[in-house]
Amino acid sequence: MRTTSLALGLLWTAAASAWAPSASFGRRHHRPSASTSMSASSGDSIEFAKYEGLGNDFILIDDRSRADPSLTPEQSERLCNRNFCIGADGVIFALAPPEGDDAYDFTMRIYNSDGSEPEMCGNGIRCLAQFLKDLGEDTESYRINTLAGPIVPVMNADGTVTVDMGEPILKGADVPTTLEPNAESDSVVEQTLECNGKEWKVSAVSMGNPHAIIFVDDLEADIDFASDGPALEADPAFPAKTNVEFVQVMSPTHLKMKVWERGAGPTLACGTGTCALVVAAIRAGKIPRPEAEGVEGRVRVTLPGGDLFIEWRESNNRVYMSGPATLSFSGKAMIK
């Protein structure tokens, strides 16, 4: 195992397969204590593990004995800098469940690479589940408390993770968006929005965080990604800002997308966005809703980092996401 020290205070172990949890790991429940309530200070070091889900990469911090993250948003933002530190799309904290609440095994919090805090992250929660398994919390599923509500990732025999993402939120005001509702349940389906000097047809869906979905004929020719993405993210029609998904329909069971993530910009994958766009595609009549359930009912979504498989189950209205989560490396970083 090779260890390298960088001038900026980052220590990392390049051999991911050599990483192993310490002897203290493996407890099913971890309750916070008052002695762990303070955040790390400049000059302190913190152990981390780096995971990625289809190239959407995260720094994972073991805070299972804490109620709150051990890093501030500003510290997390610095760790995410790809030139001066570890580099990532966000920092995820594996925290104790809410005090006295036996409905959860753990809590997930995440800070984006710009220091903002989203409600949830689909790729991130798959990485969190794999992280917990690697820490010795080896079980079939985890009950995770998130700012978007309870989420349950399930570990599959093939090494992938399936996540019950819950029911989509369709009411426009709850996404939230100020776009005029034009479909059932006061929802927004391909509503007109003028932004960045162009007219768009926008569908609004929340998976605990807001998404603006736009269908195009050609992902390469029909958008100026670097310009349209940030403009739509910050458009006043989305008062909490929004994730933006541009989608091309490849077949009735295959969609292709590019994502501009709120607070992170262009990423290789977005789990909640993938779920939202499948719901939007079905509601807009772009693809039929599969009649089967399970593997046969999945829609394949191709992202820049690879494929995710999404099922919007008609029997319970819940969305299920399946995809990989992989350890890249682990190490120790100095807080600056």
Short mmCIF file of C-alpha atoms in Angstrom, two decimals:
data_model
loop_
_atom_site.label_atom_id
_atom_site.label_comp_id
_atom_site.label_asym_id
_atom_site.label_seq_id
_atom_site.Cartn_x
_atom_site.Cartn_y
_atom_site.Cartn_z
CA MET A 1 0.00 0.00 0.00
CA ARG A 2 1.45 3.33 -1.09
CA THR A 3 0.85 6.48 0.93
CA THR A 4 1.49 9.91 -0.55
CA SER A 5 1.64 13.25 1.27
CA LEU A 6 0.58 16.36 -0.64
CA ALA A 7 1.74 19.85 0.23
CA LEU A 8 -1.84 20.86 0.94
CA GLY A 9 -2.15 18.45 3.81
CA LEU A 10 -3.93 15.58 2.07
CA LEU A 11 -2.89 12.00 2.79
CA TRP A 12 -4.41 9.25 0.72
CA THR A 13 -4.00 5.54 0.22
CA ALA A 14 -4.02 4.63 -3.43
CA ALA A 15 -4.87 0.97 -2.97
CA ALA A 16 -8.61 0.99 -2.30
CA SER A 17 -8.71 -2.77 -1.84
CA ALA A 18 -6.30 -2.48 1.09
CA TRP A 19 -8.70 -0.37 3.14
CA ALA A 20 -10.37 -2.14 6.04
CA PRO A 21 -12.61 -0.89 8.86
CA SER A 22 -11.16 -0.62 12.33
CA ALA A 23 -12.08 -3.02 15.10
CA SER A 24 -14.57 -0.54 16.53
CA PHE A 25 -16.73 -0.68 13.41
CA GLY A 26 -19.67 -3.01 12.94
CA ARG A 27 -22.17 -1.74 15.50
CA ARG A 28 -25.74 -1.59 14.18
CA HIS A 29 -26.82 1.57 16.03
CA HIS A 30 -24.64 4.56 16.93
CA ARG A 31 -26.03 7.21 19.22
CA PRO A 32 -24.64 10.74 19.42
CA SER A 33 -22.83 11.96 22.51
CA ALA A 34 -22.22 15.48 23.77
CA SER A 35 -18.45 15.07 23.43
CA THR A 36 -18.76 14.80 19.64
CA SER A 37 -20.91 17.85 19.02
CA MET A 38 -18.17 20.27 17.88
CA SER A 39 -16.88 20.55 14.31
CA ALA A 40 -13.27 19.93 13.32
CA SER A 41 -10.84 22.85 13.52
CA SER A 42 -8.23 24.06 11.06
CA GLY A 43 -5.14 21.89 11.34
CA ASP A 44 -7.08 18.82 12.46
CA SER A 45 -7.04 15.74 10.26
CA ILE A 46 -10.05 13.66 9.29
CA GLU A 47 -10.31 10.15 7.88
CA PHE A 48 -12.37 9.75 4.73
CA ALA A 49 -13.27 7.29 2.00
CA LYS A 50 -13.89 8.31 -1.62
CA TYR A 51 -16.77 6.63 -3.46
CA GLU A 52 -18.37 7.13 -6.83
CA GLY A 53 -21.69 6.20 -8.40
CA LEU A 54 -21.31 6.35 -12.20
CA GLY A 55 -18.65 9.02 -11.80
CA ASN A 56 -20.72 11.16 -9.43
CA ASP A 57 -18.09 11.18 -6.69
CA PHE A 58 -18.31 11.81 -2.97
CA ILE A 59 -16.15 12.07 0.13
CA LEU A 60 -17.65 9.85 2.85
CA ILE A 61 -17.12 10.68 6.53
CA ASP A 62 -17.82 8.21 9.34
CA ASP A 63 -19.79 10.28 11.86
CA ARG A 64 -21.91 7.42 13.19
CA SER A 65 -21.32 8.55 16.79
CA ARG A 66 -22.46 12.10 16.04
CA ALA A 67 -25.77 13.88 15.59
CA ASP A 68 -24.32 16.58 13.31
CA PRO A 69 -21.61 16.68 10.62
CA SER A 70 -18.03 16.96 11.86
CA LEU A 71 -17.23 19.48 9.11
CA THR A 72 -18.76 22.85 8.28
CA PRO A 73 -20.11 23.63 4.81
CA GLU A 74 -17.05 25.82 4.20
CA GLN A 75 -14.64 23.05 5.19
CA SER A 76 -16.52 20.59 2.99
CA GLU A 77 -16.35 22.98 0.06
CA ARG A 78 -12.56 23.15 0.40
CA LEU A 79 -12.27 19.35 0.55
CA CYS A 80 -14.25 19.13 -2.71
CA ASN A 81 -11.78 21.38 -4.57
CA ARG A 82 -10.22 19.19 -7.26
CA ASN A 83 -7.09 21.30 -7.60
CA PHE A 84 -6.24 21.96 -3.96
CA CYS A 85 -7.63 19.00 -2.02
CA ILE A 86 -9.38 15.64 -2.43
CA GLY A 87 -11.92 16.71 -5.03
CA ALA A 88 -15.56 15.58 -5.17
CA ASP A 89 -19.09 16.56 -6.07
CA GLY A 90 -19.99 16.59 -2.37
CA VAL A 91 -19.23 15.41 1.17
CA ILE A 92 -21.57 12.85 2.76
CA PHE A 93 -21.78 12.24 6.50
CA ALA A 94 -22.92 8.92 7.97
CA LEU A 95 -24.57 10.12 11.18
CA ALA A 96 -26.42 8.60 14.11
CA PRO A 97 -30.18 8.18 13.77
CA PRO A 98 -32.42 10.77 15.45
CA GLU A 99 -32.23 10.47 19.23
CA GLY A 100 -34.82 8.05 20.55
CA ASP A 101 -36.18 7.16 17.10
CA ASP A 102 -35.99 3.43 16.37
CA ALA A 103 -37.45 3.88 12.87
CA TYR A 104 -33.99 4.67 11.49
CA ASP A 105 -30.57 3.04 11.46
CA PHE A 106 -28.58 6.12 10.37
CA THR A 107 -28.89 9.72 9.22
CA MET A 108 -27.46 11.11 5.99
CA ARG A 109 -26.37 14.70 5.51
CA ILE A 110 -24.58 16.05 2.45
CA TYR A 111 -22.85 19.28 1.51
CA ASN A 112 -22.41 20.08 -2.18
CA SER A 113 -19.12 21.18 -3.67
CA ASP A 114 -20.25 24.82 -3.29
CA GLY A 115 -21.08 24.34 0.40
CA SER A 116 -24.85 24.28 -0.07
CA GLU A 117 -26.92 21.49 1.47
CA PRO A 118 -29.39 19.52 -0.67
CA GLU A 119 -32.25 17.53 0.76
CA MET A 120 -31.02 14.23 -0.68
CA CYS A 121 -28.82 12.70 -3.37
CA GLY A 122 -29.68 9.47 -5.16
CA ASN A 123 -26.17 8.51 -6.22
CA GLY A 124 -24.91 9.68 -2.86
CA ILE A 125 -27.21 7.44 -0.84
CA ARG A 126 -26.08 4.40 -2.84
CA CYS A 127 -22.49 5.36 -1.98
CA LEU A 128 -23.50 5.81 1.66
CA ALA A 129 -25.04 2.33 1.73
CA GLN A 130 -21.87 0.77 0.30
CA PHE A 131 -19.77 2.79 2.76
CA LEU A 132 -21.82 1.47 5.68
CA LYS A 133 -21.42 -2.08 4.44
CA ASP A 134 -17.67 -1.59 4.10
CA LEU A 135 -17.57 -0.23 7.65
CA GLY A 136 -19.00 -3.52 8.90
CA GLU A 137 -22.67 -2.54 9.02
CA ASP A 138 -23.38 -5.60 6.87
CA THR A 139 -27.12 -6.02 6.41
CA GLU A 140 -29.56 -6.37 3.53
CA SER A 141 -30.97 -2.86 3.84
CA TYR A 142 -30.57 0.41 5.75
CA ARG A 143 -33.23 2.77 7.03
CA ILE A 144 -31.78 6.22 6.38
CA ASN A 145 -33.09 9.49 7.77
CA THR A 146 -32.61 12.30 5.21
CA LEU A 147 -33.85 15.87 4.85
CA ALA A 148 -36.15 14.51 2.12
CA GLY A 149 -37.63 11.92 4.48
CA PRO A 150 -36.94 8.20 5.02
CA ILE A 151 -34.98 6.39 2.29
CA VAL A 152 -34.24 2.65 2.23
CA PRO A 153 -31.32 1.36 0.11
CA VAL A 154 -31.15 -2.42 -0.44
CA MET A 155 -27.89 -4.24 -1.15
CA ASN A 156 -28.21 -6.59 -4.14
CA ALA A 157 -26.35 -9.87 -4.68
CA ASP A 158 -24.81 -8.52 -7.92
CA GLY A 159 -23.09 -5.68 -6.05
CA THR A 160 -25.55 -2.98 -7.08
CA VAL A 161 -27.79 -1.02 -4.74
CA THR A 162 -31.55 -0.55 -5.16
CA VAL A 163 -33.04 2.44 -3.41
CA ASP A 164 -36.71 2.99 -2.63
CA MET A 165 -36.80 6.70 -3.40
CA GLY A 166 -40.39 7.16 -2.28
CA GLU A 167 -43.25 8.81 -4.13
CA PRO A 168 -42.60 11.67 -6.55
CA ILE A 169 -43.91 15.08 -5.55
CA LEU A 170 -45.89 16.48 -8.47
CA LYS A 171 -47.78 19.49 -7.14
CA GLY A 172 -45.97 22.49 -8.60
CA ALA A 173 -46.04 24.59 -5.44
CA ASP A 174 -44.43 21.74 -3.50
CA VAL A 175 -41.56 21.16 -5.94
CA PRO A 176 -41.33 24.21 -5.56
CA THR A 177 -41.97 26.14 -8.75
CA THR A 178 -44.05 29.21 -9.58
CA LEU A 179 -44.76 27.93 -13.09
CA GLU A 180 -48.48 27.82 -13.79
CA PRO A 181 -49.92 24.35 -13.14
CA ASN A 182 -51.27 22.81 -16.34
CA ALA A 183 -51.94 19.16 -15.43
CA GLU A 184 -53.77 17.07 -12.85
CA SER A 185 -53.10 17.62 -9.15
CA ASP A 186 -51.84 21.16 -9.88
CA SER A 187 -48.72 19.73 -11.51
CA VAL A 188 -46.48 21.19 -14.20
CA VAL A 189 -46.00 19.17 -17.40
CA GLU A 190 -44.09 20.76 -20.29
CA GLN A 191 -45.06 24.26 -19.26
CA THR A 192 -43.57 27.15 -21.21
CA LEU A 193 -40.64 29.00 -19.63
CA GLU A 194 -38.55 31.74 -21.20
CA CYS A 195 -34.97 31.64 -19.93
CA ASN A 196 -31.54 32.54 -21.30
CA GLY A 197 -33.14 34.00 -24.42
CA LYS A 198 -34.91 30.73 -25.30
CA GLU A 199 -38.33 29.16 -24.86
CA TRP A 200 -38.39 25.85 -23.00
CA LYS A 201 -41.03 23.23 -22.24
CA VAL A 202 -40.41 22.38 -18.58
CA SER A 203 -41.80 19.58 -16.42
CA ALA A 204 -41.36 20.02 -12.67
CA VAL A 205 -40.93 17.03 -10.34
CA SER A 206 -39.50 16.71 -6.84
CA MET A 207 -37.90 13.60 -5.41
CA GLY A 208 -37.39 15.46 -2.15
CA ASN A 209 -35.36 18.00 -4.14
CA PRO A 210 -36.50 20.07 -7.14
CA HIS A 211 -35.99 19.05 -10.78
CA ALA A 212 -36.72 20.84 -14.05
CA ILE A 213 -36.93 18.29 -16.87
CA ILE A 214 -36.66 19.35 -20.50
CA PHE A 215 -37.06 16.97 -23.45
CA VAL A 216 -35.00 17.66 -26.55
CA ASP A 217 -34.54 15.95 -29.92
CA ASP A 218 -30.74 16.01 -29.73
CA LEU A 219 -28.70 16.47 -26.54
CA GLU A 220 -25.69 17.73 -28.47
CA ALA A 221 -27.35 20.07 -30.95
CA ASP A 222 -30.36 21.50 -29.11
CA ILE A 223 -28.79 22.99 -25.97
CA ASP A 224 -25.85 25.14 -24.92
CA PHE A 225 -25.23 23.09 -21.79
CA ALA A 226 -22.66 25.40 -20.16
CA SER A 227 -24.95 28.41 -20.58
CA ASP A 228 -28.47 27.01 -20.39
CA GLY A 229 -27.80 24.80 -17.35
CA PRO A 230 -26.84 27.50 -14.82
CA ALA A 231 -29.43 29.92 -16.20
CA LEU A 232 -32.25 27.43 -15.65
CA GLU A 233 -30.86 26.39 -12.24
CA ALA A 234 -31.19 29.95 -10.96
CA ASP A 235 -34.36 30.97 -12.80
CA PRO A 236 -36.85 32.77 -10.51
CA ALA A 237 -39.51 30.22 -11.47
CA PHE A 238 -37.71 27.89 -9.05
CA PRO A 239 -37.44 29.80 -5.75
CA ALA A 240 -35.19 27.14 -4.14
CA LYS A 241 -33.19 26.86 -7.39
CA THR A 242 -33.39 23.57 -9.23
CA ASN A 243 -31.55 20.66 -10.74
CA VAL A 244 -31.86 20.67 -14.52
CA GLU A 245 -32.16 17.54 -16.67
CA PHE A 246 -32.02 17.62 -20.46
CA VAL A 247 -33.47 14.39 -21.84
CA GLN A 248 -33.47 12.64 -25.21
CA VAL A 249 -35.85 9.73 -25.80
CA MET A 250 -33.96 6.83 -27.37
CA SER A 251 -36.72 4.19 -27.21
CA PRO A 252 -39.84 3.41 -25.13
CA THR A 253 -37.59 1.91 -22.43
CA HIS A 254 -34.41 3.95 -22.86
CA LEU A 255 -33.73 7.62 -22.08
CA LYS A 256 -30.50 9.59 -22.32
CA MET A 257 -29.76 12.65 -20.21
CA LYS A 258 -27.37 15.40 -19.21
CA VAL A 259 -27.68 17.00 -15.80
CA TRP A 260 -26.79 20.38 -14.35
CA GLU A 261 -26.99 19.85 -10.59
CA ARG A 262 -28.07 22.55 -8.20
CA GLY A 263 -25.01 23.56 -6.22
CA ALA A 264 -22.60 21.31 -8.14
CA GLY A 265 -22.95 22.17 -11.83
CA PRO A 266 -22.34 19.51 -14.48
CA THR A 267 -21.95 16.02 -13.03
CA LEU A 268 -21.65 12.58 -14.58
CA ALA A 269 -24.79 11.26 -12.88
CA CYS A 270 -27.74 12.31 -10.72
CA GLY A 271 -29.87 9.66 -9.06
CA THR A 272 -32.82 11.80 -7.99
CA GLY A 273 -32.77 13.49 -11.40
CA THR A 274 -32.90 10.12 -13.14
CA CYS A 275 -35.96 9.18 -11.10
CA ALA A 276 -37.62 12.54 -11.76
CA LEU A 277 -37.10 12.40 -15.51
CA VAL A 278 -38.60 8.91 -15.83
CA VAL A 279 -41.70 10.15 -13.99
CA ALA A 280 -41.78 13.24 -16.22
CA ALA A 281 -41.35 11.19 -19.40
CA ILE A 282 -44.27 8.94 -18.52
CA ARG A 283 -46.53 11.83 -17.50
CA ALA A 284 -45.70 13.79 -20.68
CA GLY A 285 -46.43 10.77 -22.87
CA LYS A 286 -42.85 10.46 -24.07
CA ILE A 287 -42.70 6.78 -23.04
CA PRO A 288 -45.36 4.31 -21.85
CA ARG A 289 -45.55 3.28 -18.21
CA PRO A 290 -44.26 -0.31 -17.99
CA GLU A 291 -46.97 -2.74 -16.90
CA ALA A 292 -44.58 -5.22 -15.29
CA GLU A 293 -42.98 -4.76 -11.89
CA GLY A 294 -39.42 -5.52 -10.83
CA VAL A 295 -36.65 -5.93 -13.40
CA GLU A 296 -39.11 -6.09 -16.31
CA GLY A 297 -40.61 -2.76 -15.30
CA ARG A 298 -37.38 -0.78 -15.34
CA VAL A 299 -36.49 2.07 -17.66
CA ARG A 300 -32.84 2.37 -18.63
CA VAL A 301 -31.40 5.87 -18.31
CA THR A 302 -28.01 6.57 -19.82
CA LEU A 303 -26.03 9.32 -18.10
CA PRO A 304 -22.53 10.58 -18.96
CA GLY A 305 -21.15 8.20 -16.31
CA GLY A 306 -23.16 5.11 -17.26
CA ASP A 307 -26.61 3.58 -16.82
CA LEU A 308 -29.15 3.65 -14.01
CA PHE A 309 -32.35 1.61 -13.99
CA ILE A 310 -35.56 3.23 -12.76
CA GLU A 311 -38.96 1.74 -11.94
CA TRP A 312 -42.01 3.89 -11.18
CA ARG A 313 -44.24 1.23 -9.67
CA GLU A 314 -47.94 1.74 -10.37
CA SER A 315 -49.09 -0.45 -7.46
CA ASN A 316 -47.69 1.87 -4.80
CA ASN A 317 -46.61 4.99 -6.75
CA ARG A 318 -43.03 4.64 -5.46
CA VAL A 319 -39.86 5.05 -7.51
CA TYR A 320 -37.01 2.54 -7.31
CA MET A 321 -33.47 3.25 -8.53
CA SER A 322 -30.80 0.59 -9.12
CA GLY A 323 -27.14 1.21 -9.85
CA PRO A 324 -23.55 0.79 -8.66
CA ALA A 325 -21.55 2.41 -5.86
CA THR A 326 -17.80 1.86 -5.77
CA LEU A 327 -14.96 2.62 -3.36
CA SER A 328 -12.15 4.54 -5.09
CA PHE A 329 -9.67 5.13 -2.26
CA SER A 330 -9.44 6.17 1.38
CA GLY A 331 -7.08 8.25 3.46
CA LYS A 332 -6.65 11.18 5.81
CA ALA A 333 -7.03 14.89 5.00
CA MET A 334 -5.93 17.96 6.93
CA ILE A 335 -8.64 20.52 7.58
CA LYS A 336 -7.59 23.90 6.21
#
